[in-house]
CSV table of C-alpha atoms and ligand atoms in Angstrom, one decimal:
chain,number,residue,atom,x,y,z
A,1,UNK,CA,-5.1,40.9,-23.0
A,2,UNK,CA,-5.4,38.3,-20.3
A,3,UNK,CA,-6.3,34.7,-21.3
A,4,UNK,CA,-8.0,32.3,-19.0
A,5,UNK,CA,-8.8,28.6,-19.1
A,6,UNK,CA,-12.5,28.1,-20.0
A,7,UNK,CA,-13.4,26.2,-16.8
A,8,UNK,CA,-11.3,23.0,-16.6
A,9,UNK,CA,-10.6,22.5,-20.3
A,10,UNK,CA,-7.3,23.2,-22.1
A,11,UNK,CA,-8.6,26.0,-24.3
A,12,UNK,CA,-7.7,29.5,-23.1
A,13,UNK,CA,-10.0,32.4,-24.0
A,14,UNK,CA,-9.6,36.2,-23.7
A,15,UNK,CA,-11.0,37.9,-20.6
A,16,UNK,CA,-13.1,40.0,-23.0
A,17,UNK,CA,-15.2,38.3,-25.7
A,18,UNK,CA,-16.8,40.0,-28.5
A,19,UNK,CA,-20.6,39.8,-28.6
A,20,UNK,CA,-22.3,40.2,-32.1
A,21,UNK,CA,-26.0,40.2,-31.3
A,22,UNK,CA,-26.3,43.6,-33.0
A,23,UNK,CA,-24.5,42.6,-36.2
A,24,UNK,CA,-26.9,42.4,-39.2
A,25,UNK,CA,-29.6,43.7,-36.9
A,26,UNK,CA,-28.6,47.3,-36.1
A,27,UNK,CA,-25.0,47.2,-37.3
A,28,UNK,CA,-24.3,46.7,-41.0
A,29,UNK,CA,-21.5,44.5,-42.4
A,30,UNK,CA,-19.0,47.3,-42.9
A,31,UNK,CA,-19.3,48.6,-39.3
A,32,UNK,CA,-19.3,45.0,-38.0
A,33,UNK,CA,-16.0,44.3,-39.8
A,34,UNK,CA,-14.5,47.5,-38.2
A,35,UNK,CA,-15.5,46.3,-34.8
A,36,UNK,CA,-14.1,42.8,-35.4
A,37,UNK,CA,-10.8,44.3,-36.7
A,38,UNK,CA,-10.3,46.2,-33.4
A,39,UNK,CA,-11.2,43.1,-31.4
A,40,UNK,CA,-8.7,40.9,-33.2
A,41,UNK,CA,-6.1,43.7,-33.0
A,42,UNK,CA,-6.5,43.9,-29.2
A,43,UNK,CA,-6.2,40.1,-28.7
A,44,UNK,CA,-9.8,39.2,-28.2
A,45,UNK,CA,-10.0,35.6,-29.4
A,46,UNK,CA,-13.7,34.8,-28.8
A,47,UNK,CA,-16.5,35.8,-31.1
A,48,UNK,CA,-19.9,35.0,-29.7
A,49,UNK,CA,-22.8,34.7,-32.1
A,50,UNK,CA,-26.0,32.7,-32.5
A,51,UNK,CA,-28.1,31.4,-35.3
A,52,UNK,CA,-31.0,33.6,-34.0
A,53,UNK,CA,-29.1,36.9,-34.3
A,54,UNK,CA,-30.1,39.2,-37.1
A,55,UNK,CA,-33.0,41.1,-38.5
A,56,UNK,CA,-35.6,38.5,-37.6
A,57,UNK,CA,-35.4,39.5,-34.0
A,58,UNK,CA,-37.1,42.8,-34.7
A,59,UNK,CA,-39.9,41.4,-37.0
A,60,UNK,CA,-43.3,40.7,-35.5
A,61,UNK,CA,-42.6,36.9,-36.0
A,62,UNK,CA,-39.3,37.1,-34.0
A,63,UNK,CA,-37.4,34.2,-35.4
A,64,UNK,CA,-33.8,34.1,-36.5
A,65,UNK,CA,-32.9,34.9,-40.0
A,66,UNK,CA,-29.1,34.3,-39.7
A,67,UNK,CA,-27.6,37.6,-40.9
A,68,UNK,CA,-25.2,37.8,-38.0
A,69,UNK,CA,-23.6,34.4,-38.6
A,70,UNK,CA,-23.3,35.3,-42.3
A,71,UNK,CA,-21.4,38.5,-41.5
A,72,UNK,CA,-19.1,36.8,-39.0
A,73,UNK,CA,-18.5,33.9,-41.4
A,74,UNK,CA,-17.5,36.3,-44.2
A,75,UNK,CA,-15.2,38.2,-41.9
A,76,UNK,CA,-13.4,35.1,-40.6
A,77,UNK,CA,-12.5,33.8,-44.1
A,78,UNK,CA,-8.7,33.4,-44.0
A,79,UNK,CA,-8.5,34.1,-40.2
A,80,UNK,CA,-10.6,31.3,-38.9
A,81,UNK,CA,-7.7,29.6,-36.9
A,82,UNK,CA,-7.0,32.8,-34.9
A,83,UNK,CA,-10.5,32.9,-33.5
A,84,UNK,CA,-12.6,30.8,-31.1
A,85,UNK,CA,-16.0,30.8,-32.7
A,86,UNK,CA,-18.9,30.4,-30.3
A,87,UNK,CA,-22.5,30.1,-31.6
A,88,UNK,CA,-25.8,29.0,-30.3
A,89,UNK,CA,-28.9,26.9,-31.1
A,90,UNK,CA,-32.3,26.6,-29.6
A,91,UNK,CA,-34.3,29.8,-30.3
A,92,UNK,CA,-36.9,29.9,-33.0
A,93,UNK,CA,-35.6,29.7,-36.6
A,94,UNK,CA,-39.0,29.5,-38.2
A,95,UNK,CA,-42.6,29.1,-37.3
A,96,UNK,CA,-43.1,25.4,-37.5
A,97,UNK,CA,-42.9,23.4,-34.2
A,98,UNK,CA,-39.7,21.7,-35.1
A,99,UNK,CA,-37.8,24.9,-35.9
A,100,UNK,CA,-36.9,25.6,-32.4
A,101,UNK,CA,-35.8,23.9,-29.1
A,102,UNK,CA,-33.2,21.3,-28.4
A,103,UNK,CA,-34.5,18.2,-30.2
A,104,UNK,CA,-31.9,16.1,-32.0
A,105,UNK,CA,-33.8,17.0,-35.3
A,106,UNK,CA,-33.5,20.7,-34.8
A,107,UNK,CA,-29.9,20.7,-33.4
A,108,UNK,CA,-28.6,18.6,-36.3
A,109,UNK,CA,-30.3,20.8,-38.9
A,110,UNK,CA,-29.2,24.0,-37.3
A,111,UNK,CA,-25.6,22.9,-36.8
A,112,UNK,CA,-25.4,22.4,-40.6
A,113,UNK,CA,-27.0,25.7,-41.2
A,114,UNK,CA,-24.7,27.5,-38.9
A,115,UNK,CA,-21.6,25.9,-40.5
A,116,UNK,CA,-22.8,27.0,-43.9
A,117,UNK,CA,-23.5,30.6,-42.8
A,118,UNK,CA,-20.2,30.8,-40.9
A,119,UNK,CA,-18.3,29.3,-43.9
A,120,UNK,CA,-16.4,26.9,-41.7
A,121,UNK,CA,-16.1,23.2,-41.0
A,122,UNK,CA,-16.2,23.4,-37.2
A,123,UNK,CA,-17.7,25.4,-34.3
A,124,UNK,CA,-15.4,25.8,-31.3
A,125,UNK,CA,-18.1,26.3,-28.7
A,126,UNK,CA,-21.6,25.2,-29.5
A,127,UNK,CA,-24.0,26.5,-26.9
A,128,UNK,CA,-27.6,25.7,-26.3
A,129,UNK,CA,-29.3,29.0,-26.0
A,130,UNK,CA,-31.7,28.2,-23.2
A,131,UNK,CA,-33.2,25.2,-21.4
A,132,UNK,CA,-35.9,23.3,-23.4
A,133,UNK,CA,-38.3,21.7,-20.9
A,134,UNK,CA,-40.0,19.8,-23.6
A,135,UNK,CA,-37.0,17.8,-24.8
A,136,UNK,CA,-35.2,15.2,-22.6
A,137,UNK,CA,-31.7,16.4,-21.8
A,138,UNK,CA,-30.4,13.0,-22.8
A,139,UNK,CA,-31.6,13.6,-26.4
A,140,UNK,CA,-29.9,17.1,-26.5
A,141,UNK,CA,-26.6,15.9,-25.0
A,142,UNK,CA,-26.6,12.9,-27.3
A,143,UNK,CA,-27.1,15.1,-30.4
A,144,UNK,CA,-24.3,17.5,-29.2
A,145,UNK,CA,-22.0,14.5,-28.5
A,146,UNK,CA,-22.6,13.2,-32.1
A,147,UNK,CA,-21.6,16.6,-33.4
A,148,UNK,CA,-18.3,16.6,-31.4
A,149,UNK,CA,-17.6,13.0,-32.6
A,150,UNK,CA,-18.2,14.1,-36.2
A,151,UNK,CA,-15.6,16.8,-35.8
A,152,UNK,CA,-18.1,19.6,-36.4
A,153,UNK,CA,-18.0,20.9,-32.8
A,154,UNK,CA,-15.0,21.1,-30.4
A,155,UNK,CA,-16.8,21.9,-27.1
A,156,UNK,CA,-20.3,22.3,-25.9
A,157,UNK,CA,-21.8,24.9,-23.5
A,158,UNK,CA,-25.1,26.0,-22.2
A,159,UNK,CA,-26.7,29.4,-21.8
A,160,UNK,CA,-29.4,30.8,-19.4
A,161,UNK,CA,-29.5,27.5,-17.5
A,162,UNK,CA,-30.3,27.4,-13.8
A,163,UNK,CA,-27.8,25.6,-11.6
A,164,UNK,CA,-30.0,22.6,-11.1
A,165,UNK,CA,-30.3,22.2,-14.9
A,166,UNK,CA,-26.5,22.3,-15.2
A,167,UNK,CA,-26.2,19.7,-12.4
A,168,UNK,CA,-28.8,17.5,-14.1
A,169,UNK,CA,-26.9,17.7,-17.4
A,170,UNK,CA,-23.7,16.8,-15.7
A,171,UNK,CA,-25.2,13.7,-14.1
A,172,UNK,CA,-26.6,12.6,-17.5
A,173,UNK,CA,-23.3,13.2,-19.3
A,174,UNK,CA,-21.4,11.3,-16.5
A,175,UNK,CA,-23.8,8.4,-16.5
A,176,UNK,CA,-24.1,7.9,-20.3
A,177,UNK,CA,-20.5,8.9,-21.2
A,178,UNK,CA,-21.7,11.9,-23.2
A,179,UNK,CA,-19.9,15.3,-23.7
A,180,UNK,CA,-20.1,17.8,-20.8
A,181,UNK,CA,-21.1,21.4,-21.0
A,182,UNK,CA,-17.8,23.2,-20.4
A,183,UNK,CA,-19.3,26.6,-19.9
A,184,UNK,CA,-22.4,28.5,-19.0
A,185,UNK,CA,-23.4,31.9,-20.5
A,186,UNK,CA,-25.6,34.1,-18.5
A,187,UNK,CA,-26.5,37.8,-17.8
A,188,UNK,CA,-24.5,39.3,-15.0
A,189,UNK,CA,-23.7,42.9,-14.2
A,190,UNK,CA,-23.7,45.4,-11.4
A,191,UNK,CA,-27.5,45.8,-11.8
A,192,UNK,CA,-28.4,42.2,-12.3
A,193,UNK,CA,-26.8,39.9,-9.7
A,194,UNK,CA,-29.3,37.0,-9.5
A,195,UNK,CA,-26.6,34.7,-10.8
A,196,UNK,CA,-24.7,34.9,-7.4
A,197,UNK,CA,-27.3,32.8,-5.7
A,198,UNK,CA,-26.7,29.5,-7.5
A,199,UNK,CA,-25.0,29.7,-10.8
A,200,UNK,CA,-21.8,31.4,-9.7
A,201,UNK,CA,-21.3,28.9,-6.8
A,202,UNK,CA,-22.1,26.0,-9.1
A,203,UNK,CA,-19.6,27.2,-11.7
A,204,UNK,CA,-16.9,27.7,-9.1
A,205,UNK,CA,-17.5,24.3,-7.5
A,206,UNK,CA,-17.6,22.4,-10.8
A,207,UNK,CA,-15.0,24.5,-12.6
A,208,UNK,CA,-17.5,25.3,-15.3
A,209,UNK,CA,-16.5,28.3,-17.4
A,210,UNK,CA,-18.7,31.3,-16.9
A,211,UNK,CA,-19.2,33.7,-19.8
A,212,UNK,CA,-21.0,36.8,-18.7
A,213,UNK,CA,-23.3,38.6,-21.1
A,214,UNK,CA,-24.6,42.1,-20.9
A,215,UNK,CA,-21.8,43.2,-18.5
A,216,UNK,CA,-22.9,46.8,-19.1
A,217,UNK,CA,-26.6,46.1,-18.7
A,218,UNK,CA,-27.2,46.5,-22.4
A,219,UNK,CA,-25.8,50.0,-22.2
A,220,UNK,CA,-27.5,51.2,-19.0
A,221,UNK,CA,-24.1,51.0,-17.3
A,222,UNK,CA,-22.6,53.4,-19.7
A,223,UNK,CA,-24.5,56.2,-18.1
A,224,UNK,CA,-26.1,57.4,-21.3
A,225,UNK,CA,-29.6,57.0,-20.1
A,226,UNK,CA,-30.7,59.7,-17.6
A,227,UNK,CA,-34.3,58.6,-16.8
A,228,UNK,CA,-37.0,56.3,-17.9
A,229,UNK,CA,-38.2,57.2,-21.4
A,230,UNK,CA,-34.8,58.8,-22.3
A,231,UNK,CA,-33.7,57.6,-25.7
A,232,UNK,CA,-30.4,59.2,-26.8
A,233,UNK,CA,-30.0,59.2,-30.5
A,234,UNK,CA,-28.3,56.1,-31.9
A,235,UNK,CA,-28.6,54.2,-28.6
A,236,UNK,CA,-30.0,50.7,-28.3
A,237,UNK,CA,-33.1,51.9,-26.5
A,238,UNK,CA,-33.8,54.3,-29.4
A,239,UNK,CA,-33.3,51.5,-31.9
A,240,UNK,CA,-36.1,49.7,-30.2
A,241,UNK,CA,-34.4,47.1,-27.9
A,242,UNK,CA,-37.1,46.0,-25.5
A,243,UNK,CA,-35.0,44.0,-23.1
A,244,UNK,CA,-33.1,47.1,-21.9
A,245,UNK,CA,-36.4,48.6,-20.6
A,246,UNK,CA,-36.4,46.4,-17.5
A,247,UNK,CA,-33.3,48.1,-16.3
A,248,UNK,CA,-35.0,51.5,-16.4
A,249,UNK,CA,-36.2,51.7,-12.8
A,250,UNK,CA,-35.7,54.6,-10.4
A,251,UNK,CA,-33.5,52.5,-8.1
A,252,UNK,CA,-31.2,51.6,-11.0
A,253,UNK,CA,-30.9,55.2,-12.1
A,254,UNK,CA,-29.8,56.1,-8.5
A,255,UNK,CA,-27.3,53.2,-8.5
A,256,UNK,CA,-25.9,54.2,-11.9
A,257,UNK,CA,-25.3,57.8,-10.6
A,258,UNK,CA,-23.5,56.4,-7.5
A,259,UNK,CA,-21.3,54.0,-9.6
A,260,UNK,CA,-20.5,56.9,-11.9
A,261,UNK,CA,-19.0,58.7,-8.9
A,262,UNK,CA,-16.9,55.7,-7.9
A,263,UNK,CA,-15.7,55.3,-11.5
A,264,UNK,CA,-14.6,58.9,-11.6
A,265,UNK,CA,-12.6,58.4,-8.4
A,266,UNK,CA,-10.8,55.5,-10.2
A,267,UNK,CA,-10.2,57.7,-13.3
A,268,UNK,CA,-12.2,55.4,-15.6
A,269,UNK,CA,-15.5,55.5,-17.5
A,270,UNK,CA,-18.6,54.0,-15.9
A,271,UNK,CA,-18.7,51.4,-18.7
A,272,UNK,CA,-15.1,50.3,-17.9
A,273,UNK,CA,-15.8,50.3,-14.2
A,274,UNK,CA,-18.8,48.0,-14.8
A,275,UNK,CA,-16.9,45.7,-17.0
A,276,UNK,CA,-13.9,45.5,-14.6
A,277,UNK,CA,-16.3,44.6,-11.8
A,278,UNK,CA,-17.7,41.6,-13.7
A,279,UNK,CA,-14.2,40.4,-14.6
A,280,UNK,CA,-13.1,40.5,-11.0
A,281,UNK,CA,-16.1,38.4,-9.7
A,282,UNK,CA,-15.5,34.8,-8.6
A,283,UNK,CA,-15.9,32.1,-11.3
A,284,UNK,CA,-16.2,34.6,-14.2
A,285,UNK,CA,-14.0,33.5,-17.2
A,286,UNK,CA,-14.9,36.2,-19.7
A,287,UNK,CA,-17.2,39.1,-20.2
A,288,UNK,CA,-19.0,39.2,-23.6
A,289,UNK,CA,-19.0,42.9,-24.6
A,290,UNK,CA,-21.7,44.2,-27.0
A,291,UNK,CA,-19.9,47.0,-28.7
A,292,UNK,CA,-21.7,49.1,-31.2
A,293,UNK,CA,-18.7,51.2,-32.1
A,294,UNK,CA,-15.0,50.3,-32.5
A,295,UNK,CA,-13.9,52.5,-29.6
A,296,UNK,CA,-16.2,50.5,-27.3
A,297,UNK,CA,-13.9,47.5,-27.9
A,298,UNK,CA,-10.7,49.4,-27.3
A,299,UNK,CA,-12.1,50.9,-24.1
A,300,UNK,CA,-13.1,47.4,-22.9
A,301,UNK,CA,-9.6,46.0,-23.8
A,302,UNK,CA,-7.9,48.9,-22.0
A,303,UNK,CA,-9.6,47.9,-18.7
A,304,UNK,CA,-9.5,44.1,-19.0
A,305,UNK,CA,-6.4,43.6,-16.9
A,306,UNK,CA,-7.5,45.9,-14.0
A,307,UNK,CA,-7.4,44.2,-10.6
A,308,UNK,CA,-10.3,45.4,-8.5
A,309,UNK,CA,-9.0,47.1,-5.3
A,310,UNK,CA,-10.2,45.6,-2.0
A,311,UNK,CA,-11.6,48.9,-0.7
A,312,UNK,CA,-13.9,49.2,-3.7
A,313,UNK,CA,-15.7,46.0,-2.8
A,314,UNK,CA,-17.1,47.6,0.4
A,315,UNK,CA,-18.0,50.7,-1.5
A,316,UNK,CA,-20.0,48.8,-4.1
A,317,UNK,CA,-21.7,46.8,-1.4
A,318,UNK,CA,-23.1,50.0,0.1
A,319,UNK,CA,-24.7,50.9,-3.2
A,320,UNK,CA,-26.5,47.5,-3.7
B,1,LIG,N1,-27.1,34.0,-24.3
B,1,LIG,C1,-28.0,34.9,-24.4
B,1,LIG,O1,-29.2,34.7,-24.1
B,1,LIG,C2,-27.5,36.3,-24.6
B,1,LIG,C3,-28.4,37.4,-24.4
B,1,LIG,C4,-27.9,38.7,-24.6
B,1,LIG,C5,-26.6,38.9,-25.1
B,1,LIG,N2,-25.8,37.8,-25.3
B,1,LIG,C6,-24.4,38.0,-25.9
B,1,LIG,O2,-23.7,39.0,-25.1
B,1,LIG,C7,-23.3,40.0,-26.0
B,1,LIG,C8,-23.3,41.3,-25.2
B,1,LIG,O3,-24.6,41.7,-24.8
B,1,LIG,P1,-25.0,43.1,-24.6
B,1,LIG,O4,-24.9,43.8,-26.0
B,1,LIG,O5,-26.3,43.2,-23.9
B,1,LIG,O6,-23.8,43.7,-23.7
B,1,LIG,P2,-23.4,45.0,-23.0
B,1,LIG,O7,-21.9,45.1,-23.2
B,1,LIG,O8,-24.0,45.1,-21.6
B,1,LIG,O9,-24.1,46.2,-23.8
B,1,LIG,C9,-23.6,46.7,-25.0
B,1,LIG,C10,-24.1,48.1,-25.2
B,1,LIG,O10,-23.5,48.9,-24.2
B,1,LIG,C11,-23.1,50.2,-24.8
B,1,LIG,N3,-21.6,50.3,-24.6
B,1,LIG,C12,-20.7,49.3,-24.7
B,1,LIG,N4,-19.5,49.9,-24.5
B,1,LIG,C13,-19.6,51.2,-24.3
B,1,LIG,C14,-18.8,52.3,-24.1
B,1,LIG,N5,-17.5,52.1,-24.0
B,1,LIG,N6,-19.3,53.5,-24.0
B,1,LIG,C15,-20.6,53.7,-24.1
B,1,LIG,N7,-21.5,52.7,-24.3
B,1,LIG,C16,-21.0,51.5,-24.4
B,1,LIG,C17,-23.5,50.1,-26.3
B,1,LIG,O11,-24.8,50.7,-26.3
B,1,LIG,P3,-25.3,51.5,-27.6
B,1,LIG,O12,-25.4,50.5,-28.7
B,1,LIG,O13,-26.6,52.0,-27.1
B,1,LIG,O14,-24.3,52.5,-27.9
B,1,LIG,C18,-23.6,48.6,-26.6
B,1,LIG,O15,-24.5,48.3,-27.6
B,1,LIG,C19,-24.3,39.9,-27.2
B,1,LIG,O16,-23.7,40.6,-28.3
B,1,LIG,C20,-24.4,38.5,-27.3
B,1,LIG,O17,-23.2,37.9,-28.0
B,1,LIG,C21,-26.2,36.6,-25.1
């Protein structure tokens, strides 16, 4: 496994991170433990979770109920120091107005709740899940800085921020002497390249770590879906994930078929090809893989060190 500095900080993280969004939601505790066993065995040192992940995501009320953090916390007992634990705050954790967003009130409450569920005294990377336009960034950064100074958080990061939002946060942190976001977490894959316009250049220029989520387009880049409405048994689409649906366009099915041919020429699976592409993009530090089976993790680890050949860049460009 290759390890890379997360942006400009000293901490080094594995090129593959383990995403846990499905734990406690579609994947039970026993199966989650098996997936984490393989991840640790293969040198993956980052586990990415969120207070929001769990069964609540699928209920009509759509607020977090914490099962995922509970599973991760239970698993990490006795091996906490071998893992970089990343979690998130900001999405709804209840129906009342103060149970979501990035106010000091909510962040401080949720940090305590996450620490309790994760059965730990500290979070290595505490990420704000998405920008909160109703709370001043000064308030959010000040709350996060307090958590760092209290020893409850090591580093802070953002997720789903636009480049201007990251730049604004940097200015505020510089001016007030507050903690800086060391990383950004965003969706980026062969079928979703919006990030290249502003976020990738921002991260490269500011040496901000870039954690890429959904590197396989939520499973679309595994090639298991053949057409819109196709729901292979056991797949995420069959389990009811709505966010994968936006990948199901005619143009994307054509792209997937073309990428599959390129992957076959490289003697690898389409999912590995897609993952290797993200890992070879400028500014990307680590790809957060959303495995639903242990072999997904080993296949990701197998391809993690692959250096993308120059000639493939041109071939991929013809498909986009
Ligand atoms: N910050 C945010 O807002 C945000 C948003 C989304 C995700 N995330 C993070 O990113 C993580 C990963 O996201 P994601 O799950 O969308 O990532 P992904 O890696 O693009 O998709 C994962 C899905 O791809 C399929 N897959 C993976 N490896 C495969 C293989 N070798 N062969 C066949 N199929 C394979 C599986 O689908 P099946 O289950 O259908 O088999 C798996 O569930 C999450 O767990 C979470 O930690 C963060």
